[in-house]
mmCIF file of C-alpha atoms in Angstrom:
data_model
loop_
_atom_site.group_PDB
_atom_site.id
_atom_site.type_symbol
_atom_site.label_atom_id
_atom_site.label_comp_id
_atom_site.label_asym_id
_atom_site.label_seq_id
_atom_site.Cartn_x
_atom_site.Cartn_y
_atom_site.Cartn_z
ATOM 1 C CA PHE A 290 -247.937 213.442 160.783
ATOM 2 C CA ALA A 291 -249.518 216.890 160.069
ATOM 3 C CA CYS A 292 -251.730 217.367 157.029
ATOM 4 C CA GLN A 293 -250.065 220.068 155.287
ATOM 5 C CA MET A 294 -252.062 221.547 152.277
ATOM 6 C CA TYR A 295 -250.300 221.677 149.074
ATOM 7 C CA SER A 296 -251.620 222.322 145.404
ATOM 8 C CA THR A 297 -251.663 220.062 142.526
ATOM 9 C CA LYS A 298 -250.081 221.677 139.703
ATOM 10 C CA GLY A 299 -251.764 221.763 136.133
ATOM 11 C CA ARG A 300 -248.194 221.109 134.537
ATOM 12 C CA ARG A 301 -248.141 217.523 136.211
ATOM 13 C CA LEU A 302 -251.781 216.864 134.811
ATOM 14 C CA ARG A 303 -250.326 217.651 131.373
ATOM 15 C CA GLN A 304 -247.335 215.620 131.875
ATOM 16 C CA PHE A 305 -249.443 212.889 133.039
ATOM 17 C CA ALA A 306 -251.659 212.842 130.046
ATOM 18 C CA THR A 307 -248.594 212.622 127.800
ATOM 19 C CA VAL A 308 -247.170 209.732 129.557
ATOM 20 C CA LEU A 309 -250.584 207.937 129.782
ATOM 21 C CA ALA A 310 -251.141 208.517 125.887
ATOM 22 C CA ALA A 311 -247.656 207.266 125.051
ATOM 23 C CA THR A 312 -247.653 204.129 127.400
ATOM 24 C CA GLN A 313 -248.782 200.961 126.131
ATOM 25 C CA VAL A 314 -250.260 198.894 129.057
ATOM 26 C CA ARG A 315 -249.214 195.556 128.605
ATOM 27 C CA GLN A 316 -251.586 192.657 129.344
ATOM 28 C CA LEU A 317 -249.713 189.714 131.086
ATOM 29 C CA LEU A 318 -251.324 186.249 131.104
ATOM 30 C CA PRO A 319 -250.067 183.543 133.442
ATOM 31 C CA SER A 320 -248.356 180.591 132.073
ATOM 32 C CA THR A 321 -250.600 177.611 130.982
ATOM 33 C CA SER A 322 -247.872 175.096 131.991
ATOM 34 C CA ALA A 323 -249.342 174.560 135.628
ATOM 35 C CA VAL A 324 -253.055 175.516 135.138
ATOM 36 C CA PRO A 325 -255.051 173.325 137.666
ATOM 37 C CA THR A 326 -257.980 171.392 136.476
ATOM 38 C CA LEU A 327 -261.429 172.155 137.343
ATOM 39 C CA ALA A 328 -261.605 169.366 139.816
ATOM 40 C CA GLN A 329 -258.371 170.681 141.497
ATOM 41 C CA ARG A 330 -259.786 174.318 141.693
ATOM 42 C CA VAL A 331 -262.965 172.889 143.226
ATOM 43 C CA ASN A 332 -260.873 170.860 145.620
ATOM 44 C CA ASN A 333 -258.813 174.040 146.666
ATOM 45 C CA ALA A 334 -262.104 175.929 147.124
ATOM 46 C CA ARG A 335 -263.599 173.260 149.549
ATOM 47 C CA LYS A 336 -260.261 173.257 151.578
ATOM 48 C CA LEU A 337 -260.188 177.122 151.726
ATOM 49 C CA ARG A 338 -263.699 177.010 153.153
ATOM 50 C CA GLU A 339 -262.443 174.634 155.955
ATOM 51 C CA VAL A 340 -259.769 176.886 157.055
ATOM 52 C CA TYR A 341 -262.202 179.756 158.105
ATOM 53 C CA ARG A 342 -263.470 179.963 161.504
ATOM 54 C CA PRO A 343 -267.272 179.126 161.710
ATOM 55 C CA GLY A 344 -269.430 182.015 160.371
ATOM 56 C CA PHE A 345 -266.546 183.714 158.374
ATOM 57 C CA ALA A 346 -266.407 181.805 155.104
ATOM 58 C CA PHE A 347 -267.532 182.804 151.662
ATOM 59 C CA PRO A 348 -270.825 181.499 150.322
ATOM 60 C CA ALA A 349 -271.091 177.878 150.078
ATOM 61 C CA TRP A 350 -273.091 178.372 146.542
ATOM 62 C CA SER A 351 -270.244 179.921 144.983
ATOM 63 C CA VAL A 352 -268.195 176.577 145.280
ATOM 64 C CA ASP A 353 -271.189 174.958 143.627
ATOM 65 C CA ASP A 354 -271.047 177.456 140.901
ATOM 66 C CA LEU A 355 -267.567 176.800 140.414
ATOM 67 C CA GLN A 356 -268.100 173.001 140.128
ATOM 68 C CA SER A 357 -270.876 173.301 137.751
ATOM 69 C CA GLY A 358 -268.768 175.492 135.397
ATOM 70 C CA LYS A 359 -271.051 178.768 135.987
ATOM 71 C CA LEU A 360 -267.916 180.785 136.716
ATOM 72 C CA GLU A 361 -265.753 179.662 133.968
ATOM 73 C CA GLU A 362 -266.695 182.581 131.616
ATOM 74 C CA LEU A 363 -266.740 185.045 134.373
ATOM 75 C CA ALA A 364 -263.143 183.826 135.615
ATOM 76 C CA GLN A 365 -261.734 185.112 132.387
ATOM 77 C CA THR A 366 -262.924 188.605 133.037
ATOM 78 C CA VAL A 367 -260.593 189.112 135.996
ATOM 79 C CA SER A 368 -257.837 191.694 135.843
ATOM 80 C CA VAL A 369 -255.111 192.486 138.281
ATOM 81 C CA TYR A 370 -254.045 196.062 138.191
ATOM 82 C CA TYR A 371 -250.686 197.052 139.655
ATOM 83 C CA PRO A 372 -248.278 200.118 139.580
ATOM 84 C CA MET A 373 -245.817 200.698 136.602
ATOM 85 C CA ASP A 374 -242.998 200.317 138.741
ATOM 86 C CA ALA A 375 -243.990 197.283 140.799
ATOM 87 C CA ASP A 376 -242.314 193.781 140.388
ATOM 88 C CA LEU A 377 -244.496 191.471 138.646
ATOM 89 C CA MET A 378 -243.415 188.456 140.885
ATOM 90 C CA GLU A 379 -244.308 190.397 143.855
ATOM 91 C CA VAL A 380 -247.579 191.055 142.702
ATOM 92 C CA GLU A 381 -248.320 187.558 141.725
ATOM 93 C CA GLU A 382 -247.177 186.621 145.202
ATOM 94 C CA LEU A 383 -249.636 189.240 146.729
ATOM 95 C CA VAL A 384 -252.652 187.838 144.639
ATOM 96 C CA LYS A 385 -251.964 184.301 145.474
ATOM 97 C CA GLN A 386 -250.759 184.284 149.107
ATOM 98 C CA ARG A 387 -253.978 185.864 150.659
ATOM 99 C CA GLU A 388 -255.005 185.167 154.368
ATOM 100 C CA PRO A 389 -258.653 183.874 154.655
ATOM 101 C CA VAL A 390 -259.591 186.553 157.200
ATOM 102 C CA ASN A 391 -257.745 189.478 158.741
ATOM 103 C CA ILE A 392 -259.549 191.966 160.752
ATOM 104 C CA ALA A 393 -257.394 194.573 162.349
ATOM 105 C CA MET A 394 -254.664 192.023 162.318
ATOM 106 C CA ARG A 395 -256.789 189.280 163.969
ATOM 107 C CA ARG A 396 -256.273 186.233 161.941
ATOM 108 C CA LEU A 397 -259.620 184.256 162.238
ATOM 109 C CA TYR A 398 -258.759 181.090 160.463
ATOM 110 C CA ASP A 399 -256.790 177.969 161.089
ATOM 111 C CA GLU A 400 -253.158 178.948 160.318
ATOM 112 C CA GLY A 401 -251.962 175.314 160.814
ATOM 113 C CA ARG A 402 -254.344 173.959 158.231
ATOM 114 C CA MET A 403 -253.659 176.884 155.794
ATOM 115 C CA LYS A 404 -250.024 175.892 155.907
ATOM 116 C CA GLU A 405 -250.889 172.274 155.443
ATOM 117 C CA TYR A 406 -253.152 172.692 152.529
ATOM 118 C CA PHE A 407 -251.490 175.672 150.673
ATOM 119 C CA GLY A 408 -248.008 175.734 151.853
ATOM 120 C CA TYR A 409 -248.341 179.257 153.693
ATOM 121 C CA ASN A 410 -250.152 180.626 156.646
ATOM 122 C CA ARG A 411 -249.420 184.363 156.551
ATOM 123 C CA GLY A 412 -250.231 186.787 153.473
ATOM 124 C CA ALA A 413 -247.407 188.012 151.315
ATOM 125 C CA TYR A 414 -248.214 191.722 152.649
ATOM 126 C CA ASP A 415 -246.109 190.489 155.783
ATOM 127 C CA ARG A 416 -242.988 191.133 153.456
ATOM 128 C CA SER A 417 -243.549 194.852 153.911
ATOM 129 C CA SER A 418 -241.415 196.840 156.321
ATOM 130 C CA PRO A 419 -241.323 200.414 157.518
ATOM 131 C CA GLU A 420 -239.086 201.260 154.732
ATOM 132 C CA ARG A 421 -241.004 199.777 151.858
ATOM 133 C CA LEU A 422 -244.634 198.572 151.413
ATOM 134 C CA MET A 423 -245.311 195.669 149.049
ATOM 135 C CA PRO A 424 -247.242 197.059 146.014
ATOM 136 C CA ASN A 425 -250.642 198.304 146.272
ATOM 137 C CA ILE A 426 -252.944 196.441 143.831
ATOM 138 C CA ALA A 427 -256.591 196.028 142.711
ATOM 139 C CA ILE A 428 -258.596 193.202 141.111
ATOM 140 C CA TYR A 429 -261.530 193.610 138.653
ATOM 141 C CA CYS A 430 -264.049 190.948 138.035
ATOM 142 C CA LYS A 431 -267.563 190.373 136.932
ATOM 143 C CA THR A 432 -269.376 188.235 139.519
ATOM 144 C CA PRO A 433 -272.825 186.912 140.396
ATOM 145 C CA MET A 434 -274.413 188.481 143.308
ATOM 146 C CA GLN A 435 -277.075 186.660 145.216
ATOM 147 C CA PHE A 436 -279.488 188.209 147.588
ATOM 148 C CA GLY A 437 -282.154 185.641 148.894
ATOM 149 C CA ASN A 438 -283.634 183.923 145.717
ATOM 150 C CA GLN A 439 -282.486 186.898 143.614
ATOM 151 C CA ARG A 440 -279.489 186.992 141.476
ATOM 152 C CA GLU A 441 -277.587 189.421 139.223
ATOM 153 C CA GLU A 442 -274.366 190.028 137.556
ATOM 154 C CA VAL A 443 -272.308 192.899 138.650
ATOM 155 C CA HIS A 444 -268.867 194.687 137.671
ATOM 156 C CA VAL A 445 -266.734 195.188 140.757
ATOM 157 C CA VAL A 446 -263.266 196.390 141.159
ATOM 158 C CA ASN A 447 -261.638 195.657 144.608
ATOM 159 C CA VAL A 448 -259.167 198.449 145.618
ATOM 160 C CA ILE A 449 -257.159 198.194 148.828
ATOM 161 C CA GLY A 450 -257.098 201.091 151.359
ATOM 162 C CA PHE A 451 -254.346 201.971 153.530
ATOM 163 C CA ALA A 452 -254.671 200.305 157.046
ATOM 164 C CA PHE A 453 -254.131 202.504 160.220
ATOM 165 C CA ASP A 454 -256.487 200.319 162.428
ATOM 166 C CA SER A 455 -253.614 198.733 164.314
ATOM 167 C CA PRO A 456 -250.094 199.719 165.108
ATOM 168 C CA GLN A 457 -249.004 196.216 163.965
ATOM 169 C CA GLN A 458 -250.265 197.042 160.393
ATOM 170 C CA PRO A 459 -247.343 197.785 158.039
ATOM 171 C CA ASP A 460 -249.028 200.708 156.547
ATOM 172 C CA TYR A 461 -249.197 202.214 160.026
ATOM 173 C CA GLN A 462 -245.666 201.697 160.614
ATOM 174 C CA HIS A 463 -244.461 202.867 157.121
ATOM 175 C CA PHE A 464 -246.725 206.177 156.982
ATOM 176 C CA ARG A 465 -246.468 207.245 160.529
ATOM 177 C CA HIS A 466 -242.895 206.623 160.805
ATOM 178 C CA LYS A 467 -241.253 206.862 157.330
ATOM 179 C CA GLY A 468 -243.484 207.612 154.504
ATOM 180 C CA GLY A 469 -245.377 210.813 155.417
ATOM 181 C CA ILE A 470 -248.545 212.598 154.035
ATOM 182 C CA ARG A 471 -247.242 213.139 150.558
ATOM 183 C CA ASP A 472 -246.272 209.637 150.058
ATOM 184 C CA LEU A 473 -249.945 208.647 151.333
ATOM 185 C CA ILE A 474 -251.750 210.812 149.037
ATOM 186 C CA GLN A 475 -249.480 209.691 145.972
ATOM 187 C CA LYS A 476 -250.384 206.091 146.813
ATOM 188 C CA MET A 477 -254.023 206.804 147.251
ATOM 189 C CA ASN A 478 -253.844 208.653 143.780
ATOM 190 C CA GLN A 479 -252.888 205.321 142.364
ATOM 191 C CA MET A 480 -255.492 203.630 144.354
ATOM 192 C CA TRP A 481 -258.262 205.952 142.646
ATOM 193 C CA GLU A 482 -256.535 205.653 139.304
ATOM 194 C CA TYR A 483 -257.174 201.635 139.388
ATOM 195 C CA VAL A 484 -260.853 202.471 139.737
ATOM 196 C CA PHE A 485 -261.201 205.005 136.576
ATOM 197 C CA PHE A 486 -258.901 203.169 134.505
ATOM 198 C CA CYS A 487 -260.867 199.937 135.021
ATOM 199 C CA ALA A 488 -264.292 201.809 134.208
ATOM 200 C CA ARG A 489 -262.922 203.153 130.893
ATOM 201 C CA ASN A 490 -260.994 199.944 130.075
ATOM 202 C CA LYS A 491 -264.295 198.001 130.526
ATOM 203 C CA GLU A 492 -266.442 200.564 128.867
ATOM 204 C CA LEU A 493 -268.528 201.465 132.068
ATOM 205 C CA ASP A 494 -269.614 205.121 132.406
ATOM 206 C CA ARG A 495 -270.705 205.100 136.097
ATOM 207 C CA VAL A 496 -268.556 204.506 139.066
ATOM 208 C CA TYR A 497 -269.992 203.943 142.473
ATOM 209 C CA LEU A 498 -267.437 205.124 145.173
ATOM 210 C CA PRO A 499 -267.168 204.279 148.959
ATOM 211 C CA ASN A 500 -264.819 205.978 151.323
ATOM 212 C CA VAL A 501 -262.115 203.593 150.693
ATOM 213 C CA GLY A 502 -259.735 203.709 153.824
ATOM 214 C CA GLY A 503 -261.960 206.131 155.676
ATOM 215 C CA GLY A 504 -263.866 203.640 158.054
ATOM 216 C CA ALA A 505 -262.131 201.448 160.480
ATOM 217 C CA PHE A 506 -258.934 201.641 158.712
ATOM 218 C CA PHE A 507 -258.542 205.438 159.325
ATOM 219 C CA ALA A 508 -258.599 204.858 163.083
ATOM 220 C CA GLY A 509 -255.131 205.486 163.889
ATOM 221 C CA LEU A 510 -255.023 208.771 161.891
ATOM 222 C CA ARG A 511 -258.188 210.280 162.842
ATOM 223 C CA GLU A 512 -256.686 212.540 165.588
ATOM 224 C CA HIS A 513 -254.080 213.738 163.191
ATOM 225 C CA CYS A 514 -255.356 214.159 159.657
ATOM 226 C CA ASN A 515 -259.067 214.592 158.067
ATOM 227 C CA TYR A 516 -260.185 211.887 155.836
ATOM 228 C CA GLU A 517 -262.248 213.933 153.538
ATOM 229 C CA TRP A 518 -259.312 216.238 152.718
ATOM 230 C CA LEU A 519 -256.933 213.245 152.090
ATOM 231 C CA LYS A 520 -259.817 211.879 149.552
ATOM 232 C CA ARG A 521 -260.092 215.153 148.035
ATOM 233 C CA GLU A 522 -256.404 215.751 147.439
ATOM 234 C CA SER A 523 -255.970 212.149 146.017
ATOM 235 C CA LEU A 524 -259.129 211.555 144.254
ATOM 236 C CA GLU A 525 -259.933 214.964 142.619
ATOM 237 C CA PRO A 526 -256.779 215.007 140.119
ATOM 238 C CA VAL A 527 -257.813 211.502 138.948
ATOM 239 C CA ARG A 528 -261.565 212.681 138.356
ATOM 240 C CA GLN A 529 -260.278 215.566 136.203
ATOM 241 C CA ARG A 530 -258.668 213.121 133.846
ATOM 242 C CA TYR A 531 -261.852 211.188 133.404
ATOM 243 C CA PRO A 532 -264.623 213.620 132.885
ATOM 244 C CA ASP A 533 -266.869 211.339 130.769
ATOM 245 C CA ILE A 534 -267.307 208.909 133.855
ATOM 246 C CA GLU A 535 -269.904 209.994 136.210
ATOM 247 C CA VAL A 536 -269.361 209.377 139.967
ATOM 248 C CA PHE A 537 -271.890 208.473 142.652
ATOM 249 C CA ASP A 538 -271.718 207.468 146.271
ATOM 250 C CA LEU A 539 -271.796 203.578 146.634
ATOM 251 C CA PRO A 540 -275.289 202.730 148.165
ATOM 252 C CA HIS A 541 -276.090 199.774 150.482
ATOM 253 C CA ILE A 542 -274.840 196.540 149.080
ATOM 254 C CA PRO A 543 -276.481 194.266 148.157
ATOM 255 C CA ALA A 544 -279.861 195.891 148.621
ATOM 256 C CA TRP A 545 -279.342 198.663 146.077
ATOM 257 C CA VAL A 546 -278.401 196.118 143.384
ATOM 258 C CA PHE A 547 -281.728 194.529 143.599
ATOM 259 C CA SER A 548 -283.689 197.741 143.546
ATOM 260 C CA ASP A 549 -282.982 201.149 142.318
ATOM 261 C CA GLY A 550 -279.618 200.064 140.909
ATOM 262 C CA ARG A 551 -280.843 197.171 138.826
ATOM 263 C CA SER A 552 -281.549 199.121 135.717
ATOM 264 C CA SER A 553 -277.941 200.586 135.517
ATOM 265 C CA LEU A 554 -275.864 197.504 136.496
ATOM 266 C CA LYS A 555 -274.565 196.960 132.796
ATOM 267 C CA CYS A 556 -272.894 200.300 132.624
ATOM 268 C CA SER A 557 -271.784 200.672 136.368
ATOM 269 C CA LEU A 558 -268.643 199.715 138.209
ATOM 270 C CA LEU A 559 -269.088 199.106 141.945
ATOM 271 C CA VAL A 560 -266.082 199.672 144.158
ATOM 272 C CA ASN A 561 -265.247 197.414 146.973
ATOM 273 C CA ALA A 562 -262.798 198.656 149.775
ATOM 274 C CA TRP A 563 -260.801 195.488 150.073
ATOM 275 C CA ASP A 564 -257.813 194.614 152.653
ATOM 276 C CA PRO A 565 -254.226 194.279 152.027
ATOM 277 C CA TRP A 566 -254.150 190.951 153.617
ATOM 278 C CA SER A 567 -257.227 188.947 153.014
ATOM 279 C CA MET A 568 -259.207 187.076 150.315
ATOM 280 C CA VAL A 569 -261.931 189.374 148.774
ATOM 281 C CA GLY A 570 -264.776 189.457 151.270
ATOM 282 C CA ASN A 571 -262.474 188.984 154.204
ATOM 283 C CA GLY A 572 -264.885 187.620 157.099
ATOM 284 C CA ASN A 573 -267.914 187.606 154.874
ATOM 285 C CA GLU A 574 -271.050 187.012 157.224
ATOM 286 C CA GLY A 575 -268.900 187.641 160.208
ATOM 287 C CA ASP A 576 -267.562 191.000 158.985
ATOM 288 C CA ASN A 577 -269.724 194.147 158.988
ATOM 289 C CA SER A 578 -267.255 196.105 156.671
ATOM 290 C CA LEU A 579 -268.148 196.823 153.145
ATOM 291 C CA ASP A 580 -265.855 194.073 152.087
ATOM 292 C CA GLY A 581 -267.811 191.746 154.223
ATOM 293 C CA PHE A 582 -271.011 192.624 152.663
ATOM 294 C CA PHE A 583 -269.683 192.134 149.348
ATOM 295 C CA GLY A 584 -268.044 188.895 150.072
ATOM 296 C CA ARG A 585 -271.143 187.381 151.539
ATOM 297 C CA CYS A 586 -273.274 187.859 148.518
ATOM 298 C CA THR A 587 -270.907 187.227 145.594
ATOM 299 C CA ALA A 588 -268.160 184.669 144.217
ATOM 300 C CA MET A 589 -265.407 187.148 144.395
ATOM 301 C CA ALA A 590 -263.324 185.060 146.986
ATOM 302 C CA LEU A 591 -262.865 182.303 144.385
ATOM 303 C CA LEU A 592 -262.874 184.404 141.354
ATOM 304 C CA CYS A 593 -260.039 186.557 142.621
ATOM 305 C CA TRP A 594 -257.725 183.845 143.779
ATOM 306 C CA PRO A 595 -255.261 182.057 141.394
ATOM 307 C CA LEU A 596 -255.735 178.711 143.104
ATOM 308 C CA THR A 597 -259.425 178.911 142.026
ATOM 309 C CA ASN A 598 -259.163 180.934 139.161
ATOM 310 C CA PRO A 599 -255.990 180.479 136.854
ATOM 311 C CA TYR A 600 -257.174 182.778 134.009
ATOM 312 C CA MET A 601 -256.551 186.183 135.576
ATOM 313 C CA SER A 602 -254.607 188.784 133.447
ATOM 314 C CA TYR A 603 -252.227 191.414 134.851
ATOM 315 C CA GLN A 604 -252.043 194.948 133.964
ATOM 316 C CA LYS A 605 -249.604 197.814 134.646
ATOM 317 C CA VAL A 606 -251.582 201.125 135.410
ATOM 318 C CA PRO A 607 -249.723 204.545 135.496
ATOM 319 C CA ALA A 608 -250.394 207.179 138.027
ATOM 320 C CA MET A 609 -249.633 211.004 138.012
ATOM 321 C CA SER A 610 -246.909 211.818 140.437
ATOM 322 C CA ALA A 611 -248.423 213.591 143.456
#
């Protein structure tokens, strides 16, 4: 699994620009035939909180916000992004069939109760194999963020890095034994594309990026490859296509939002490093990853799950071939 350098050709940049200009991204709305009522969604939220182990659940105040109707308008801002060649049914399964908590393949929730309440106990990413991964997706939402007695609304896109923190991870098995470095860079390119596509689509001119996939997820590759190189090779071609969008390192969440960042929130897109298996926020207060810090202070677990938010839209997003 050697990190062999290769150059990105300008010709491919031009080809991508042509494809992007010619492609009409369709927005696909879910059927209204089986939209759950607000009472049903609140019931789903309460049952979901019961499934988490103590200390790992999303904030109780987000359920109160859902019940009072405070999330109704925000729920309709949520967009799911997925690759052009992905099957929409698989994407919908990935969005719906989430595990409450999955940290390095440790499932810190009651699987029996999850099965009883929602009809499944393992996430849809379990259908991946060494030969083929389920699609990589992202979800944008505008969410309340609460820190002590302070509250703001923020734009967040949840993108999923590739997980090498356990040999049991489908990503580990696929890329270490089948996919290879070029495949990984191409898929990371699609991941970054979601961020900049979202920023432009939502008319936001600042992006705050973390090292998605560069923390605990990178453990199984650290001896074989350099994350900064992977990030540069996959991210820079995307940045070149969006010269109007400013890029900054993501500061500490949530403290920055309620201090230096407060004045620029309306034009800023914050990027969360999500997990291929879990609800947004993963282990929340019990999880010291970036995802956990976002989860413990927002309503994204409920806004980004179809059983508590039936209003999400689905958009295909093109990416340049690596």
